XYZ file of C-alpha atoms in Angstrom:
136
model
C 8.290 -51.169 12.343
C 9.060 -52.551 15.779
C 11.398 -55.543 15.892
C 9.462 -58.819 15.833
C 6.196 -57.112 14.822
C 4.863 -57.899 11.340
C 2.141 -55.243 11.236
C 0.729 -52.569 13.484
C -3.071 -52.769 13.361
C -5.499 -50.299 14.899
C -9.142 -51.397 15.157
C -11.572 -48.515 15.673
C -15.174 -48.273 16.835
C -16.422 -44.802 15.862
C -18.484 -42.432 17.932
C -21.995 -42.595 16.457
C -23.582 -39.384 15.236
C -25.353 -37.413 17.985
C -28.730 -37.732 16.276
C -28.779 -41.536 16.473
C -30.608 -43.488 19.134
C -28.583 -46.275 20.676
C -27.339 -47.883 23.845
C -24.617 -45.261 24.292
C -27.243 -43.079 26.002
C -27.922 -45.805 28.583
C -24.719 -47.813 28.796
C -21.538 -48.446 26.858
C -20.807 -52.017 25.821
C -17.330 -53.155 24.888
C -16.561 -53.321 21.146
C -16.995 -57.092 21.138
C -16.782 -57.395 17.345
C -13.304 -55.840 17.443
C -12.265 -58.026 20.377
C -13.236 -61.134 18.365
C -11.295 -59.860 15.373
C -8.230 -58.925 17.435
C -8.134 -62.345 19.091
C -7.868 -64.012 15.676
C -5.071 -61.864 14.257
C -1.601 -63.401 14.099
C 0.344 -62.879 17.330
C 3.247 -61.389 15.350
C 1.031 -58.334 14.741
C 0.665 -55.514 17.233
C -3.095 -54.920 17.615
C -4.733 -52.031 19.449
C -8.479 -51.476 19.894
C -9.670 -47.890 19.970
C -13.187 -47.123 21.187
C -14.017 -43.558 20.166
C -17.185 -43.676 22.278
C -15.056 -43.412 25.416
C -11.950 -41.613 24.127
C -11.682 -37.881 24.736
C -8.955 -37.168 22.179
C -9.647 -37.053 18.420
C -8.848 -39.913 16.050
C -5.949 -37.919 14.570
C -4.120 -38.086 17.919
C -4.268 -41.908 17.977
C -3.300 -42.336 14.318
C -0.234 -40.169 14.883
C 0.575 -41.876 18.213
C 0.277 -45.492 17.013
C 1.349 -44.923 13.391
C -0.465 -48.103 12.278
C 0.012 -49.943 8.998
C -3.672 -50.895 8.908
C -6.783 -49.325 10.428
C -9.974 -51.384 10.597
C -13.229 -49.504 11.128
C -16.411 -51.092 12.414
C -19.907 -49.666 12.458
C -23.555 -49.853 11.566
C -25.618 -48.161 8.880
C -25.797 -45.029 11.034
C -21.968 -44.866 11.023
C -21.458 -44.712 7.239
C -20.610 -41.002 7.103
C -18.402 -41.225 10.202
C -16.507 -44.209 8.768
C -15.972 -42.395 5.453
C -14.793 -39.289 7.314
C -12.394 -41.389 9.417
C -10.985 -43.122 6.331
C -10.438 -39.758 4.621
C -8.699 -38.360 7.712
C -6.477 -41.443 7.996
C -5.353 -41.033 4.373
C -4.700 -37.309 4.925
C -2.441 -38.177 7.858
C -0.594 -40.960 6.041
C -1.544 -42.107 2.534
C 0.281 -45.421 3.084
C -2.042 -46.580 5.874
C -4.544 -49.179 4.706
C -7.991 -48.219 5.997
C -10.855 -50.694 5.653
C -14.344 -51.460 6.852
C -16.381 -54.622 6.521
C -19.594 -52.629 6.133
C -21.532 -53.311 2.937
C -24.801 -51.603 2.059
C -27.862 -53.706 1.279
C -27.627 -52.792 -2.417
C -23.982 -53.854 -2.554
C -24.810 -57.127 -0.765
C -27.589 -57.737 -3.306
C -25.215 -57.160 -6.249
C -22.649 -59.554 -4.729
C -25.282 -62.239 -4.159
C -26.719 -61.918 -7.656
C -23.239 -61.946 -9.178
C -22.413 -65.123 -7.269
C -25.552 -66.806 -8.612
C -24.500 -65.897 -12.167
C -20.877 -67.005 -11.789
C -21.097 -69.873 -9.297
C -24.710 -71.050 -9.525
C -27.621 -70.996 -7.091
C -26.640 -74.073 -5.055
C -23.118 -72.766 -4.378
C -24.380 -69.260 -3.585
C -27.004 -70.479 -1.111
C -24.366 -72.584 0.627
C -21.519 -70.043 0.817
C -23.001 -66.530 0.506
C -25.164 -64.607 2.950
C -28.432 -63.385 1.515
C -28.701 -59.611 1.231
C -29.541 -58.092 4.607
C -28.213 -61.113 6.536
C -24.451 -60.568 6.544
C -24.212 -57.812 9.158
């Protein structure tokens, strides 16, 4: 760990599968969701954003180069397999790296919402929990 740095965090936007239709065929937008996240992380952390849409080298190169403590992966429903593959690769490179994604499938969101109703009640859940299909 570098002196004065609490954690090394790598935030990654994956390359979408070739068969998907998206803006990448017309233009490439910045990974705004990762920029928002990075701007809210404690300044004592070293944060890098990696956009695999524009990078020419494979993810393995960047994991080995940065040697992060944490890797955050962003994506959409079309990225699920890519995100799982990235997480598996990250763990193969270094099992101590924490790899995470905020993606939750509709079914998982539904289970969370229903569980919240059972444990916290409907009023609380409607106030503090996103309805399934509305959190991403």
